[in-house]
Amino acid sequence: MQADRDPRSSQPHGLSAPEVAAARAAHGWNELPEGKPVSPVTVLWRQVSGLLVLMLIGAAAIALALGEVVDAIAIGAVVILNAALGFVQEWRAERAIRSLKAMMSPQAVVMREGREQVIPARELVPGDVILLAEGDRVPADAEILAEAGLGLDEAVLTGESVPVSKPAGAAIFGGTTVTRGHAEARVTRIGAATEFGQVAELTGTVKTAETSLQRELGHLARQLGWIALAVAAVVAGMGAWRGLEAMQVFMLGLSMAVAMVPEGLPAVVTVTLALGAGAMARRQALVRHLQAVETLGAASVICTDKTGTLTENAMTVRRLWTAAGDYVVSGSGYDPTGHFERDGEKRRASDDPVIARASEVALACTHARLRREGDGWRALGDPTEAALIVMAHKAWAEAPDRNAVIAELPFTSDRKRMSVLLGDGDGNRILTKGAPELVIELCTRIETGDGPLPLTPDRAEGARAAAHAMAEDGMRVIALARRPTTGDRITEEDLTLIGLAGLIDPPRAEVAEAIAAAQSAGIRTLMITGDHPETARAIAAALGLPAARVVTGPEIEAMDEAALSDTVAGEVAFARVSPAHKLRIIAALQAKGETVGMTGDGVNDAPALRKADIGIAMGIRGTEVAKDAADLVLLDDNYATIVGAIAEGRRQFDNTRKFVRYLLSSNAGEVLALLINTAMLAPLIFLPTQILWMNLVTDGVTAVALGLEPGEKAQMKDPPRPRTERILSLTSATLILGLGLYTGLASLWIFETLLPSGTDLARTAAFTAMVVFEKTSVFAFRSLRTPGWKLGYLSNPALLIAFATMMAAQLAAVYWAPLQTLLQTVPLRLSDWALIAGFALPLLILPELWKSLRRTG
């Protein structure tokens, strides 16, 4: 077979053993620096270092110092439960293997001391001569010494969806893949000095953003902490003023601090987020960090890579232009299911000579192959060649015998075309494919349905115009040509132009609908790609993305921060961008108050994934680098999954806000009752163990059930919540104080009414009343705008079960001897229960009545 010189035919001698040793002493090993692995202790510390949890630990320590062992054990149990839940979830998701290191090729073919050797890639040193063939992963940065038709897939670094050709003298980068041809190259950089290493360094310098929930809970914890200390000090002072003993003063202050702080909140938040993570996993979205569950729900902008995220990452022939007419090719990806259509009629190679000849070039002038894997197809070799093979199969064309290829002139970056000499029973013929601007110049005739015609200047110009029009539509254009010959050598001249194939990496079928759904939820989708601007514009138009302007990386470099801020606010898409450009875009959006989600699958996406408020990696196509930098991994690589995850994130935040308000309203009633009770110089209305029972056991279980509330129908019609929005608004604070005032005064009234019957009975009744009030009021927090009859009274069965269970637990607290001893309670009379029920009924009726009137009004 005739071909360009195989570079392996005159390989350099390579390094000697002493030269390898000297280079290793100077440069080290070809591996990325090992970051300090995340230890179990680190993950555990994350769970217990929050201010609310530290306050609980402090309260347990004080209780233990005062001899209140039961209180200390109860609080400690909550801390342990919270830490265990968070630890299990995050440790499962923690990556044990350094992902950048895993991307490096494990072995390399190298020339040393005149011999070809296979060595571990980590043993490469600068100066080594490596040998590369189709399918190899480049093990280090290198300079090409010689090549034959070399093509590289650099998508993991650049985002380019089309393989690039590399001539001798060009640089190649570790982690990229050889899609065609072969080469020999001299290693120039290894380990941290490679492009991979620079991306790793850039990723490591990006500080992980604090989630909105972390900010909110931190802000709430600080507020509650100071308020608890202040109120506890005031109450303790009042106790001292009353002449109580020092131990009683301490117990009174501790009771107030315990009442002020919602001890169950950290555990409830952790449990609810863990359940939300499970719900997201069922939606094919794996959560790596619990606090990120709700952040996606706040996203106002989704910055997305194009290749493999919005598109299929599978080149597809969509059009075939010929002098006989335009053919539309259906189907997408490497699935050969599809057909040719022209003028409304389906065509096949058997009844259309133009399609037959185009298919012959596609099937013979190639090194690519298709392989059936499971329910799908996989392309082996160059994606463009694979797409042409698929095109031919859609025409039901008969594949020529590959052994009939007599000679070949391979594709190179200089020639930009490939030709083969095919010889079989139909005679010899030269088949050529390549760049239209070059192939058209080699043609003297053009194929028509009735045979070839001379390629006049007008016809040639028509072909060039067709190629230009397809390129403007974002397609890659490949010219197909042929010529019968009686010789046994390839001469690329006097060819007949068959047609122009227009290829594109097509959008995923479900993405347009997903983007529309995101837009209806007030979420903007912004495309950021390393691909060509025209391709970006075409994909944006196909998906319905508003992109009046496509801005390139060099244009971003020329902008100052103010100009970039104005740019990201407009209808824009970004193309030819680098990792550093992505970081600037995300920073500009965040500076405008946007909550930014970033999707990606390549190494080039990793820094931006970490910089964004929520990083979203692709689970199938995504590199381990991208997954390691992300907060969320899409297990099905489906952009549409993001919409479901956004809905789940919004539900999580809404429910978090509901149970935070519920817990605080419960605590407000306890605090108000204690304050007034202390000021009245009456016996203590609640004991510390009773307050812990209310806050940890009964309230905690009910709050978790409230966290399982289904999403409200209107939640995906609401705009994203602002970054500045608080969990507690003025309206919610008013509601909390109103409910707290009612439950506190009602409990106090019951206590004072029954006090003549005995302090223990009055305290038990007030304690039970507060539990019943808190359980009844939970139904008001299912929604602040939608009444229960509209939500569906049975739509959250977990809440009904929790309500019934906690009411049963309170009955046990009043009538079961062990709990009577622990909580210092006595049995209640039927009349006491009737009194409690009378005060509880308005908590069930009035909120529902108010929401119903507000809805109809």
Coordinates of N, CA and C in Angstrom, one line a residue, residues 2 357 360-361 364-365 406-409 415 417-423 427-433 442 480-496 498:
Q2 N 0.6 2.2 -0.9 CA 1.3 3.4 -0.9 C 0.9 4.3 0.3
R357 N -22.4 6.6 -4.8 CA -21.0 7.0 -4.9 C -20.5 7.7 -3.7
E360 N -19.8 5.1 -1.1 CA -18.6 4.3 -1.4 C -17.4 5.1 -0.8
V361 N -17.3 6.4 -1.1 CA -16.2 7.2 -0.5 C -16.2 7.1 1.0
A364 N -15.0 3.5 2.1 CA -13.7 3.0 1.7 C -12.6 3.9 2.2
C365 N -12.8 5.2 2.2 CA -11.8 6.2 2.5 C -11.8 6.5 4.0
I406 N -5.8 -0.5 -2.4 CA -4.5 -0.8 -2.9 C -3.4 0.1 -2.4
A407 N -3.8 1.4 -2.3 CA -2.9 2.4 -1.8 C -3.7 3.5 -1.0
E408 N -2.9 4.3 -0.3 CA -3.5 5.4 0.5 C -2.6 6.6 0.6
L409 N -3.2 7.7 0.5 CA -2.5 9.0 0.9 C -3.3 9.5 2.1
R415 N -2.2 18.7 4.0 CA -3.0 18.3 2.9 C -4.5 18.5 3.1
R417 N -6.8 16.4 3.4 CA -7.6 15.5 2.7 C -7.0 14.1 2.7
M418 N -7.8 13.1 2.4 CA -7.4 11.7 2.4 C -7.8 11.0 1.1
S419 N -7.0 10.2 0.5 CA -7.4 9.5 -0.7 C -7.0 8.0 -0.6
V420 N -7.8 7.2 -1.2 CA -7.4 5.8 -1.3 C -7.6 5.3 -2.8
L421 N -6.9 4.3 -3.2 CA -7.1 3.7 -4.5 C -7.8 2.3 -4.2
L422 N -9.0 2.2 -4.7 CA -9.8 1.0 -4.5 C -9.8 0.2 -5.8
G423 N -9.5 -1.1 -5.7 CA -9.6 -1.9 -6.9 C -10.4 -3.2 -6.6
G427 N -13.3 -2.3 -11.3 CA -12.2 -1.6 -11.7 C -11.6 -0.7 -10.6
N428 N -10.4 -0.1 -11.0 CA -9.8 0.8 -10.0 C -10.4 2.2 -10.0
R429 N -10.4 2.8 -8.8 CA -10.9 4.2 -8.7 C -10.3 4.8 -7.5
I430 N -10.0 6.1 -7.7 CA -9.5 6.9 -6.6 C -10.7 7.6 -5.9
L431 N -10.7 7.5 -4.6 CA -11.8 8.0 -3.7 C -11.1 9.0 -2.8
T432 N -11.7 10.2 -2.7 CA -11.1 11.3 -2.0 C -12.1 12.0 -1.1
K433 N -11.7 12.4 0.1 CA -12.5 13.2 0.9 C -11.6 14.2 1.6
L442 N -9.4 20.4 -7.1 CA -8.8 19.2 -7.7 C -9.8 18.5 -8.7
L480 N -16.6 15.2 -1.0 CA -16.4 13.8 -1.5 C -16.2 13.8 -3.0
A481 N -15.2 13.1 -3.4 CA -14.9 13.0 -4.9 C -14.3 11.7 -5.3
R482 N -14.3 11.4 -6.6 CA -13.8 10.1 -7.1 C -13.3 10.3 -8.5
R483 N -12.6 9.3 -9.0 CA -12.1 9.2 -10.4 C -11.7 7.8 -10.7
P484 N -12.3 7.3 -11.8 CA -11.9 5.9 -12.3 C -10.5 6.0 -12.8
T485 N -9.7 5.0 -12.7 CA -8.3 5.0 -13.1 C -7.9 3.6 -13.5
T486 N -6.9 3.5 -14.4 CA -6.4 2.2 -14.7 C -5.0 2.0 -14.1
G487 N -4.5 3.0 -13.4 CA -3.2 2.9 -12.8 C -3.2 2.3 -11.4
D488 N -2.0 2.2 -10.8 CA -1.9 1.6 -9.5 C -1.3 2.6 -8.5
R489 N -1.4 3.9 -8.9 CA -0.9 5.0 -8.0 C -2.0 6.0 -7.9
I490 N -2.0 6.8 -6.8 CA -3.0 7.8 -6.5 C -2.4 9.1 -7.1
T491 N -3.2 9.7 -8.0 CA -2.9 11.0 -8.4 C -4.2 11.9 -8.2
E492 N -4.1 12.8 -7.3 CA -5.3 13.6 -6.9 C -5.5 14.8 -7.9
E493 N -6.0 14.4 -9.0 CA -6.3 15.4 -10.1 C -7.4 14.9 -11.0
D494 N -8.0 15.8 -11.7 CA -9.1 15.4 -12.7 C -10.2 14.6 -12.0
L495 N -10.6 15.0 -10.7 CA -11.6 14.3 -9.9 C -13.0 14.7 -10.3
T496 N -13.9 13.9 -9.9 CA -15.3 14.3 -10.1 C -15.9 14.6 -8.7
I498 N -18.5 14.6 -6.0 CA -19.8 14.0 -5.8 C -20.8 14.8 -5.0

